[in-house]
Coordinates of C-alpha atoms and ligand atoms in Angstrom, one line a residue:
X1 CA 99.1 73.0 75.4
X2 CA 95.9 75.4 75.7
X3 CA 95.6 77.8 78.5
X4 CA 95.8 80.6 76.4
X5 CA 99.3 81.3 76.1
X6 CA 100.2 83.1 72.8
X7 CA 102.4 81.3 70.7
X8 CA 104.5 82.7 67.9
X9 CA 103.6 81.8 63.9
X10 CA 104.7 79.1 62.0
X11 CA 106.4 80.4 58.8
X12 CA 105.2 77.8 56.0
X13 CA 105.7 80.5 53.2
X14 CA 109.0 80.8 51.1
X15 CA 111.6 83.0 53.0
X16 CA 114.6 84.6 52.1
X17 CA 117.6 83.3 53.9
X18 CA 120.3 85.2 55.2
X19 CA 122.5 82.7 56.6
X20 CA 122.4 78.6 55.9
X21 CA 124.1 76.6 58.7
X22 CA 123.4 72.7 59.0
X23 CA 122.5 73.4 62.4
X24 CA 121.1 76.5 64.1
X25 CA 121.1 76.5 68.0
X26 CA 118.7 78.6 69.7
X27 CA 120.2 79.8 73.1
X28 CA 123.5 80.4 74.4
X29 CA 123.3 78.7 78.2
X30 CA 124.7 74.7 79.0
X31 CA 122.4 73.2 76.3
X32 CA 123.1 75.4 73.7
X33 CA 126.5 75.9 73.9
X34 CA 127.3 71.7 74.4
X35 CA 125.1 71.3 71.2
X36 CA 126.7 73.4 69.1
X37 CA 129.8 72.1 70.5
X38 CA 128.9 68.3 69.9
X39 CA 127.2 69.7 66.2
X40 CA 130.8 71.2 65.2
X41 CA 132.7 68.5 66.6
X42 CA 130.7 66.3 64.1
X43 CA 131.7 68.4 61.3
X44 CA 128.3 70.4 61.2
X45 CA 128.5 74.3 60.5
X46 CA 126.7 75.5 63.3
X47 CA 125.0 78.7 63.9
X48 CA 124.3 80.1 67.3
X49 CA 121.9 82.6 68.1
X50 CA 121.5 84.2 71.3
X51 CA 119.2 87.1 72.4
X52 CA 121.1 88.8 75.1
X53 CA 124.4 90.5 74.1
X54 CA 127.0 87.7 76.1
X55 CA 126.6 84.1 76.6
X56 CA 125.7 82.6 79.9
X57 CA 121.9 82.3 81.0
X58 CA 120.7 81.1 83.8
X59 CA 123.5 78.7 83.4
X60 CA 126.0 81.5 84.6
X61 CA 124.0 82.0 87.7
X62 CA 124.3 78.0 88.8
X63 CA 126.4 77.7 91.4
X64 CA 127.8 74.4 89.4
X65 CA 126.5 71.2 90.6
X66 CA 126.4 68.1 87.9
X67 CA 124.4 65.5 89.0
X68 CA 126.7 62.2 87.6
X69 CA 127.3 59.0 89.0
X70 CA 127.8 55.5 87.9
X71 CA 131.7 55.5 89.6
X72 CA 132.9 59.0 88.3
X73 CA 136.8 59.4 89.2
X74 CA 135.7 61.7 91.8
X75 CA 133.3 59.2 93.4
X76 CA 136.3 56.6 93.0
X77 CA 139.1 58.9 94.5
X78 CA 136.7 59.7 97.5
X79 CA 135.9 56.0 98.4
X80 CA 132.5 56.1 97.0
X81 CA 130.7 53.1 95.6
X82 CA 128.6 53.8 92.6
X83 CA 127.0 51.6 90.2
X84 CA 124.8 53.0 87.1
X85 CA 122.5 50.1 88.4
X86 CA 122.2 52.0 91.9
X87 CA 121.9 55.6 90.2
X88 CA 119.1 54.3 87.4
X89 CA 116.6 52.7 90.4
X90 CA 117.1 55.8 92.3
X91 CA 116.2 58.5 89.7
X92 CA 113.4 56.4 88.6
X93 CA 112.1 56.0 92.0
X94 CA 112.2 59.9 92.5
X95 CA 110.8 60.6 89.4
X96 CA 107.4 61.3 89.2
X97 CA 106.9 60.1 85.5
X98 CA 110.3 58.1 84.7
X99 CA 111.4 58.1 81.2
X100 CA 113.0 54.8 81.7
X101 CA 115.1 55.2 78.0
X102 CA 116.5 59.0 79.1
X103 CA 117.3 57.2 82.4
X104 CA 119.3 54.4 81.2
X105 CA 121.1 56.6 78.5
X106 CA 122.0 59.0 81.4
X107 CA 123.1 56.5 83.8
X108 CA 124.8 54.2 81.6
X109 CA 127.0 57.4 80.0
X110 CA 127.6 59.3 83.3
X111 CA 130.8 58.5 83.9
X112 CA 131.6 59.0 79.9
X113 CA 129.5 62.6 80.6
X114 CA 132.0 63.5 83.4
X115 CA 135.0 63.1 80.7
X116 CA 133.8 65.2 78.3
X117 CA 133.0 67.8 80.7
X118 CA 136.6 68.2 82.2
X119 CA 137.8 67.7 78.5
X120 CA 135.8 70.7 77.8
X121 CA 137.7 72.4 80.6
X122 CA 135.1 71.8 83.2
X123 CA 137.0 69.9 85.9
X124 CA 136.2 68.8 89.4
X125 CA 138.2 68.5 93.0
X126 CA 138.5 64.9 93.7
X127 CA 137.6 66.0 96.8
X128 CA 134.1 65.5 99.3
X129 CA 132.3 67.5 101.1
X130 CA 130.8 65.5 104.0
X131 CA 128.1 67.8 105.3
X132 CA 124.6 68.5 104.8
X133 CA 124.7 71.7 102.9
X134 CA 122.9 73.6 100.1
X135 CA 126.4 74.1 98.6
X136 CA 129.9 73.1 99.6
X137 CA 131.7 76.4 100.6
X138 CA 134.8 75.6 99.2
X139 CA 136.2 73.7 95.9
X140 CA 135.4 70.2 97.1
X141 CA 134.0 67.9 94.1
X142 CA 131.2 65.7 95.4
X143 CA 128.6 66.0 98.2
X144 CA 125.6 64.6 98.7
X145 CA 123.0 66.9 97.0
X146 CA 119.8 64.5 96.6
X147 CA 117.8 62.2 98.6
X148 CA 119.8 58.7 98.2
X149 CA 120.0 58.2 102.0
X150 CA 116.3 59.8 102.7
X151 CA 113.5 56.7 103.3
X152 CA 112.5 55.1 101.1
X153 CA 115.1 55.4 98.5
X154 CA 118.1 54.3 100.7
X155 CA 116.8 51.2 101.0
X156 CA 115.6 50.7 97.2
X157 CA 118.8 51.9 95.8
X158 CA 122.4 51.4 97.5
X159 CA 123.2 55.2 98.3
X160 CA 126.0 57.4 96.9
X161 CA 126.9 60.9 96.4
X162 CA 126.5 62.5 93.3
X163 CA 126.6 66.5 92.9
X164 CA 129.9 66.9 91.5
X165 CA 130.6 70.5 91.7
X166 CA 133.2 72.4 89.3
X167 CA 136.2 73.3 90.4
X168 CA 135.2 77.1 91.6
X169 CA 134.8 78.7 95.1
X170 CA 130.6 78.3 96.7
X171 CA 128.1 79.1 94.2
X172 CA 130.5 80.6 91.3
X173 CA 130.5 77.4 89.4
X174 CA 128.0 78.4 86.4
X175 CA 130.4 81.3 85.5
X176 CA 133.5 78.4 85.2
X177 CA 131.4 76.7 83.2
X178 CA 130.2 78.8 80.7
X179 CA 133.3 80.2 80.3
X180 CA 134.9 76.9 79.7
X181 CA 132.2 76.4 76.8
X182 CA 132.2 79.6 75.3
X183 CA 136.3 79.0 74.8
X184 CA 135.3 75.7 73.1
X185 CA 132.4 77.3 70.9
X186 CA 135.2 79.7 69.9
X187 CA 138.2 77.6 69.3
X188 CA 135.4 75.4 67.0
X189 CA 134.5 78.4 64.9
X190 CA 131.0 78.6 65.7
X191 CA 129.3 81.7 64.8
X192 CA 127.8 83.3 66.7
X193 CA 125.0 86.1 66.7
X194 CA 124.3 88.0 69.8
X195 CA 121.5 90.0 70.0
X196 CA 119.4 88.2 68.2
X197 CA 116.1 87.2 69.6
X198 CA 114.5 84.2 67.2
X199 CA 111.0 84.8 67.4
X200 CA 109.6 82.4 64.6
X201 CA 110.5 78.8 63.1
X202 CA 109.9 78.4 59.2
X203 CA 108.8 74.8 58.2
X204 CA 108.6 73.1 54.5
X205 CA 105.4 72.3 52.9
X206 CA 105.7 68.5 54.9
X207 CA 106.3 69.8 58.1
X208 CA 109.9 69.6 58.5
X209 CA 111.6 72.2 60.1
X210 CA 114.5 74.6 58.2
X211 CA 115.2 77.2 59.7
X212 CA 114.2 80.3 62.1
X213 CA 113.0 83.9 61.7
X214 CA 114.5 87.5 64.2
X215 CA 113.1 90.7 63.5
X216 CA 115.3 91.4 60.7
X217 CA 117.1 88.3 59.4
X218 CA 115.9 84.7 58.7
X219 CA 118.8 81.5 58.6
X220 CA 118.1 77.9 57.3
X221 CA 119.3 74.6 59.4
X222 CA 118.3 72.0 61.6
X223 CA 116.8 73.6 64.6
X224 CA 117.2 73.4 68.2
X225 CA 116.1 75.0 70.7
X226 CA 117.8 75.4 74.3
X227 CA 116.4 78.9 75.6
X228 CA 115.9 78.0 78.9
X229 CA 112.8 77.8 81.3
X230 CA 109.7 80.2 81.2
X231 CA 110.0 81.3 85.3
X232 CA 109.9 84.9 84.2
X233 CA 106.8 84.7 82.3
X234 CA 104.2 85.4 84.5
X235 CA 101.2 84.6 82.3
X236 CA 102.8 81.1 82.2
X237 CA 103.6 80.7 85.7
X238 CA 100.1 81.5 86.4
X239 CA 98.7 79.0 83.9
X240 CA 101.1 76.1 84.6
X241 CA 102.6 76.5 88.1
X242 CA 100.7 78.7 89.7
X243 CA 102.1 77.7 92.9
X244 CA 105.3 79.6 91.6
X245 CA 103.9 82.8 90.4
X246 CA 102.3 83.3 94.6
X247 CA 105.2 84.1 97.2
X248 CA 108.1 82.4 94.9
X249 CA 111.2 84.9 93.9
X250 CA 111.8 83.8 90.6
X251 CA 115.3 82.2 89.9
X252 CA 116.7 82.8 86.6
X253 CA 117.4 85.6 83.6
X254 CA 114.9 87.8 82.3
X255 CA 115.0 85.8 79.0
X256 CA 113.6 83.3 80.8
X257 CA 110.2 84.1 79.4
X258 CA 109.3 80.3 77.5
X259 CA 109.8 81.4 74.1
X260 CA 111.8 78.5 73.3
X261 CA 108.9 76.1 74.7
X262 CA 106.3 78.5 72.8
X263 CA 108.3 78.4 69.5
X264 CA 108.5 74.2 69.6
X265 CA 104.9 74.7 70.8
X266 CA 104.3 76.5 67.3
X267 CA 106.1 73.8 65.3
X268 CA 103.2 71.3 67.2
X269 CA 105.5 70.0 70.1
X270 CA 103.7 68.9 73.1
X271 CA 105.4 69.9 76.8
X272 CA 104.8 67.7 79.9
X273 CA 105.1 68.3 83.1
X274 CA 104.6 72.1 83.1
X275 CA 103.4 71.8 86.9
X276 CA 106.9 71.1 87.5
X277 CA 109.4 73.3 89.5
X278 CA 112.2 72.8 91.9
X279 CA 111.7 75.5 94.7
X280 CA 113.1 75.7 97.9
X281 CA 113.3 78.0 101.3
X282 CA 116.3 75.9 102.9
X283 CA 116.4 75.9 106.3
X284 CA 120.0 74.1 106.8
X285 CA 123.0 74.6 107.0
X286 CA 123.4 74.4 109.7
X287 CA 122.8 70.9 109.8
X288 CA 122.0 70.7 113.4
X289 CA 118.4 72.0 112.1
X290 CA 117.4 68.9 110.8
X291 CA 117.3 67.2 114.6
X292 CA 113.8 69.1 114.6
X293 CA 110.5 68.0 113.4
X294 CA 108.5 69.9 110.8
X295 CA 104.6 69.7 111.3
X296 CA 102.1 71.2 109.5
X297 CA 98.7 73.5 110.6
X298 CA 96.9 70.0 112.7
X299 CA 100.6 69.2 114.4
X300 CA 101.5 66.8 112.1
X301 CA 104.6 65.4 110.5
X302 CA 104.4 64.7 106.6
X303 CA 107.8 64.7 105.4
X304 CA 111.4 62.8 107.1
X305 CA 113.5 66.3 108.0
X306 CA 116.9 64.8 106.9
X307 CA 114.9 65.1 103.4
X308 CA 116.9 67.3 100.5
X309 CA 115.3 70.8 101.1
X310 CA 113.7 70.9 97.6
X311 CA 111.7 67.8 98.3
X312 CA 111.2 69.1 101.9
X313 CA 109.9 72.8 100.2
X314 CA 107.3 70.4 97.9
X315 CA 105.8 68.6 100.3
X316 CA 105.4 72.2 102.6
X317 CA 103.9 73.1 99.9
X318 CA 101.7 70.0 98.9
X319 CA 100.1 70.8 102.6
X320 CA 96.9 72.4 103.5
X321 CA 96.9 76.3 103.2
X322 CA 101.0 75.2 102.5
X323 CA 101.4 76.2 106.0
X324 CA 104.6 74.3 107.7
X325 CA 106.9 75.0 110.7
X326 CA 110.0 73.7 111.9
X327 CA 110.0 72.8 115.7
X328 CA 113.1 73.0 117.3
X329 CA 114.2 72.1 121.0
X330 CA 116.7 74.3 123.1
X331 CA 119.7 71.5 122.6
X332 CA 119.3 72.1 119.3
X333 CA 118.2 75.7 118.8
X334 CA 120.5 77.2 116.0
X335 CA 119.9 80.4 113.2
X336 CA 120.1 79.3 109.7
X337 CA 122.7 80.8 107.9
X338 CA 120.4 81.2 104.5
X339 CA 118.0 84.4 105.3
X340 CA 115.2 82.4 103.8
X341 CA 113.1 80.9 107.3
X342 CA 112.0 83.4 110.0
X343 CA 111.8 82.3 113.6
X344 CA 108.6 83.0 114.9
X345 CA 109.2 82.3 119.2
X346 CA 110.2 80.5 121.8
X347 CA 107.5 78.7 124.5
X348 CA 108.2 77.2 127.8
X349 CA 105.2 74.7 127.2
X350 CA 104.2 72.9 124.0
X351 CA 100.9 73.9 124.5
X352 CA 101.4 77.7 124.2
X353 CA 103.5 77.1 121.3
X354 CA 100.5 75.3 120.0
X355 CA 98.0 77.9 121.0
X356 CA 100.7 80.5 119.4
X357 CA 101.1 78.5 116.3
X358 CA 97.2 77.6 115.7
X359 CA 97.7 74.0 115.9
X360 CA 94.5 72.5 117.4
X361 CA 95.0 71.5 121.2
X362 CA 97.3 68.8 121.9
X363 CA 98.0 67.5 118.4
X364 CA 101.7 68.9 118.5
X365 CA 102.4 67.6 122.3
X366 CA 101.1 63.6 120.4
X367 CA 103.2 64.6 117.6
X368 CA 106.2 64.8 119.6
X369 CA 105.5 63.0 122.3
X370 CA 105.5 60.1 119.5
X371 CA 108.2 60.8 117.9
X372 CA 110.5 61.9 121.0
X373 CA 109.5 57.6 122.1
X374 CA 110.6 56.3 118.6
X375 CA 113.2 58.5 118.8
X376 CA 115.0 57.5 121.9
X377 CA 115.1 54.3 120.5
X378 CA 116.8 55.0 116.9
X379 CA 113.6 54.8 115.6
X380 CA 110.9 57.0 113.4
X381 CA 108.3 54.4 112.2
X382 CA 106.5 57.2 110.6
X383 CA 109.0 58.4 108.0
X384 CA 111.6 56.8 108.3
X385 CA 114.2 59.9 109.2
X386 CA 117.7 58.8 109.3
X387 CA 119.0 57.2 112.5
X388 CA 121.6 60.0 112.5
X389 CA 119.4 63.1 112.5
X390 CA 116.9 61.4 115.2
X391 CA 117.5 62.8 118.5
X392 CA 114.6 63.3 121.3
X393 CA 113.8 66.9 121.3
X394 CA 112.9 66.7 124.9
X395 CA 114.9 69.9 126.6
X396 CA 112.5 73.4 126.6
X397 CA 112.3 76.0 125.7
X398 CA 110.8 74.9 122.1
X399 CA 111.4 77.2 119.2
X400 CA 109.2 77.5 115.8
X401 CA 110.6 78.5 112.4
X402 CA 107.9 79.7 109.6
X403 CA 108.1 77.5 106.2
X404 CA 105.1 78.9 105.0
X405 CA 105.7 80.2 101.8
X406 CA 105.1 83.9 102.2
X407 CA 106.7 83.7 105.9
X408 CA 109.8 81.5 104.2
X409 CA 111.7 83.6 101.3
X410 CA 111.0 80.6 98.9
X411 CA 113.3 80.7 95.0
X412 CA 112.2 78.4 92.5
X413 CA 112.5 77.7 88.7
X414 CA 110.4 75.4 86.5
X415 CA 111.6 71.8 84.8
X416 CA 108.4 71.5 82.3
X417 CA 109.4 71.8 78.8
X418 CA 108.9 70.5 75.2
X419 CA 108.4 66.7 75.0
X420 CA 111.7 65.3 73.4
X421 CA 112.9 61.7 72.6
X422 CA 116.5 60.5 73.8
X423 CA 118.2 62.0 71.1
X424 CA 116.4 65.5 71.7
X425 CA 114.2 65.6 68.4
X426 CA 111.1 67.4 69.4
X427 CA 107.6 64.7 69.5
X428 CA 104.0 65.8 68.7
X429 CA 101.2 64.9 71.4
X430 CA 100.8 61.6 69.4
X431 CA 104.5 60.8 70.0
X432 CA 106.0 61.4 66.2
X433 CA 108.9 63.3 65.7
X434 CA 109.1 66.8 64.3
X435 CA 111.7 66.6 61.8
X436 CA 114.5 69.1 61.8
X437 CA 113.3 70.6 65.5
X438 CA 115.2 69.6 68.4
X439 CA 115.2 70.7 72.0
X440 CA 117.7 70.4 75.1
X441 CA 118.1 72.1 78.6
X442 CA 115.0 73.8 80.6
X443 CA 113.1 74.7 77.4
X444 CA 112.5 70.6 77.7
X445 CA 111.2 68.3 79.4
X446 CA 113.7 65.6 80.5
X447 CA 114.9 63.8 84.0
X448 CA 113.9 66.6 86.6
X449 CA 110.2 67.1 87.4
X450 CA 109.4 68.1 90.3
X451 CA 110.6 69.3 93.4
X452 CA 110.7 66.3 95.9
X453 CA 112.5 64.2 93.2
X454 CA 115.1 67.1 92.4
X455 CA 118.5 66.9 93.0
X456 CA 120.9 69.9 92.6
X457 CA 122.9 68.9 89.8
X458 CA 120.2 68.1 87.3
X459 CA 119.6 71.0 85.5
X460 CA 123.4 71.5 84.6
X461 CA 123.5 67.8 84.0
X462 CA 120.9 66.9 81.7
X463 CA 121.4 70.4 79.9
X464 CA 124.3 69.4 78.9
X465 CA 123.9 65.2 78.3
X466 CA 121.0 65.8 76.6
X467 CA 122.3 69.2 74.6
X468 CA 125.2 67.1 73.1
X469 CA 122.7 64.4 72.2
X470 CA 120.5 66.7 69.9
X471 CA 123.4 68.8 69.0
X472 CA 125.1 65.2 67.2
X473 CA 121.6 64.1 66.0
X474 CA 120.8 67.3 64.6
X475 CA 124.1 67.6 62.8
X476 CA 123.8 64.1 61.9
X477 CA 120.2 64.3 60.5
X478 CA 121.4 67.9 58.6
X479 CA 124.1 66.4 57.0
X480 CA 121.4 64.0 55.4
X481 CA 118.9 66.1 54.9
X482 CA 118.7 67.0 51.2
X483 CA 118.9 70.3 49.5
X484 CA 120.8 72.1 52.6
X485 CA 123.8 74.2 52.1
X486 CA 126.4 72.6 53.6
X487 CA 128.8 76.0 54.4
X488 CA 127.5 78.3 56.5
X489 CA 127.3 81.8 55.1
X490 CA 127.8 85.1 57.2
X491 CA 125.1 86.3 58.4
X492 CA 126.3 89.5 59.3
X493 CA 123.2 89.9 61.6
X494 CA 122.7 93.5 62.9
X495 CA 120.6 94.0 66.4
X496 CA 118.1 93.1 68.0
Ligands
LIG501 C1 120.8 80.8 91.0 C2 120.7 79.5 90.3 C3 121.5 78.4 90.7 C4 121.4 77.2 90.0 N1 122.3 76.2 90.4 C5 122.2 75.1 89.7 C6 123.2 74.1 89.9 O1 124.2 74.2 90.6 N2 123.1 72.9 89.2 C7 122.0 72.7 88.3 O2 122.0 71.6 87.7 N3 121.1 73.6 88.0 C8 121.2 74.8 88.7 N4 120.3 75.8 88.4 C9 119.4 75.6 87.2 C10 120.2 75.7 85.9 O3 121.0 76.8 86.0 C11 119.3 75.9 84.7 O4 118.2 75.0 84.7 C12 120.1 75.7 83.5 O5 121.2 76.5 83.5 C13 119.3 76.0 82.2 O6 120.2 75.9 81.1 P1 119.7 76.2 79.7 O7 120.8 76.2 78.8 O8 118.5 75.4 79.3 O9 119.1 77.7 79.8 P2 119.9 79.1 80.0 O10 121.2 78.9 80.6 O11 118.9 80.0 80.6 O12 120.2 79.6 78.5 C14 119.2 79.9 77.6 C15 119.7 81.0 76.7 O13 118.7 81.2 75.7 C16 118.6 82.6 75.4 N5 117.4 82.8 74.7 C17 116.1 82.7 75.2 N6 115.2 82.9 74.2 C18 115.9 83.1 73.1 C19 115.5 83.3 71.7 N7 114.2 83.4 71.4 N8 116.5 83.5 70.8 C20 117.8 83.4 71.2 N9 118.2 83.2 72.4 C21 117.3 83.0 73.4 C22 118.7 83.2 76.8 O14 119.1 84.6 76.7 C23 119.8 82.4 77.4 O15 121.1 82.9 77.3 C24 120.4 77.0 89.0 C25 119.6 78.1 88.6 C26 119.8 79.3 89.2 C27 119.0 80.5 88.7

């Protein structure tokens, strides 16, 4: 934990409820509205407590892409072959630190996921999207949103798309689907308290969690906690991703200031992978972008083009000085339609372009002088770029495109979080649970880590897998936890 981060107090003492639930979700986004969903659906009273004054969170803002697979009915109806073999070897081969057991569970129950979803009333388009885009334009149901036929993993794992995307025009997804969930949460009966910002957990004398603390009311339950990421919190950003806090435009709600991961913190949860973010400065669409090369400061290639842009934004900015351009040639010289990459100029001769660009003489004409040979041929030995993005960029001018990060416009949002187990429950550093505390969505640590292994589509996806998980378990585990109430009382909670 360390880096001086401030975390809120444990209550140990005796409090004075005003509400018992068996289970109180913290958070009102995917996570916490499917756990409260899954909780009530398993007979649990369920109490919902969210800060801002409507549902939604960050998970309103996602344009709505569920990374499933496995042989959804969309995959079948549009002719693609899944297996949850195929989908388990590649997100463990893009995962930096692969929690094989979340993997499995994932995998194994993607295609059960996908039900549940559109019997939730989040339904897909049995429809595909063939280009390489960011985000479909239109209603279509599946496109390829990660890096199953980038080198290396087409060849480890037999590639298929998998970013389903709800029903809803471009990016509006997020709204469908918190719409959706808030019906459900109401046609269940869950209360719900809105402005109400939990600021403290309360624990028994042996540690177990019962309940939480707002400024002027206190509730007793099994906990947990989906309040989303911490990429508003500067003083966090700076300590665990600074990379994020320089040059990034932060992607999410204001309340996406890590209090969930500082209350679990306070309970003694461990987080992993707080260096973790997805960030991106996309260059395509248009595809016909992705027939360049990207080089960085000494002319060199260090990433396969065709790559999804999130992976491509983390290895920009894994390079020296995170300095990166996109080399274009005239044949293939198009403006992105994302304002996020500025052109810099065209040159007649690759050596002015390299004088222009800083790159030390003559390393960008071997760069491409290399590659424009293997390419002729079908070919990139380097990094393996996809036969049908290689083309020989041989007709000048040559243009450049900036994907520094301070020349790009780069967005991001982080994917560190409390450590959990499969069922959500919330582990200490020595890996024991935390009775009573659970955690699901971007307040924990689950399948996405980083940015190179992203795809779009996780967030939404294990959010809500893995917020129905701890929503049962925590219902389950209430129910047999003894001296609880079982009704929940009114709170009548007042502002916050
Ligand atoms: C523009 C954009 C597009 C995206 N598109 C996609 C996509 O298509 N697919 C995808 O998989 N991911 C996408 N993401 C990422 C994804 O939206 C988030 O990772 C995900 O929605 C997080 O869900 P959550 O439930 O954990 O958090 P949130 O949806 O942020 O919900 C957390 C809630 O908790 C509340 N809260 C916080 N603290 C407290 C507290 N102390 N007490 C009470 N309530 C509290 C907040 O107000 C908030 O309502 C996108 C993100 C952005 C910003």
């Amino acid at each position: 934990m360390g880096v001086g981060i401030e975390l809120p107090q444990l209550i140990t003492g005796p409090v004075e409820w005003d509400a018992t639930a068996d289970v109180i979700v913290v958070g009102f986004g995917i996570a916490g509205a499917c756990a409260a969903i899954s909780a009530a659906e398993a007979g649990a009273r369920v109490l919902l407590l969210e800060r801002t004054g409507a549902a939604g969170g960050a998970s309103a803002l996602a344009a709505g892409h569920f990374y499933l697979g496995g042989g959804t009915p969309v995959q079948t109806a549009t002719g693609h072959a899944d297996s949850v073999e195929a989908m388990i070897t590649y997100l463990e081969a893009v995962t930096p630190e692969p929690d094989a057991a979340k993997i499995r569970a994932y995998c194994t129950e993607s295609v059960a996921h996908f039900d549940w979803l559109e019997a939730h009333g989040i339904e897909f388009e049995r429809s595909f999207y063939p280009g390489k885009s960011v985000v479909q334009p239109g209603t279509e149901g599946l496109m390829w949103t990660g890096n199953e036929k980038v080198w290396p993993y087409r060849e480890q794992a037999h590639p298929a798309p998998r970013g389903h995307k709800v029903n809803a025009l471009a990016e509006r997804g997020g709204q469908q689907v918190m719409a959706a969930l808030t019906e459900r949460v109401r046609e269940l009966g869950v209360e719900v308290g809105y402005e109400t910002t939990v600021a403290q957990l309360v624990a028994d004398a042996s540690g177990r969690i019962i309940g939480v603390r707002w400024r002027d009311g206190a509730a007793t339950g099994a906990v947990v906690l989906a309040a989303g990421g911490y990429v508003m919190n500067t003083e966090m950003l700076a300590a665990y991703t600074p990379r994020l806090a320089e040059h990034f435009l932060p992607l999410g709600v204001p309340s996406d200031d890590g209090l969930g991961i500082r209350l679990g913190q306070s309970a003694g949860g461990a987080t992993a992978r707080m260096d973790g973010a997805f960030m991106t400065a996309s260059f395509y669409p248009p595809a016909d972008l992705l027939y360049g090369i990207i080089v960085n400061k000494a002319g060199r290639r260090f990433v396969a083009e065709d790559s999804y842009h999130g992976r491509t934004a983390g290895a920009v900015v894994a390079q020296s000085d995170s300095t990166a351009y996109l080399i274009v040639d005239s044949k293939h010289m198009v403006w992105p339609e994302l304002p996020m990459v500025k052109f810099v100029d065209g040159w007649h001769r690759v050596s002015e372009m390299e004088s222009a660009l800083g790159i030390p003489d003559g390393a960008l004409h071997k760069t491409m002088t290399a590659y424009n040979t293997a390419a002729a041929e079908g070919r990139d030995p380097e990094f393996g770029k996809h036969p049908d993005w290689l083309t020989p960029l041989t007709e000048g001018p040559w243009g450049a495109f900036d994907l520094t990060p301070g020349k790009a416009t780069y967005v991001g949002f982080t994917l560190g979080g409390l450590c959990t187990s499969v069922d959500g429950a919330v582990l200490r550093a020595d890996g024991s649970v935390i009775p009573g505390l659970y955690a699901a969505g971007a307040c924990a640590s689950n399948l996405a880590q980083d940015s190179c292994g992203y795809a779009s589509g996780t967030c939404l996806g294990e959010g809500s897998y893995f917020g129905r998980r701890a929503g049962a378990h925590a219902a389950g585990i209430s129910r047999a936890a003894p001296n609880r109430a079982r009704s929940a009382e009114s709170t009548g909670m007042e502002g916050d």
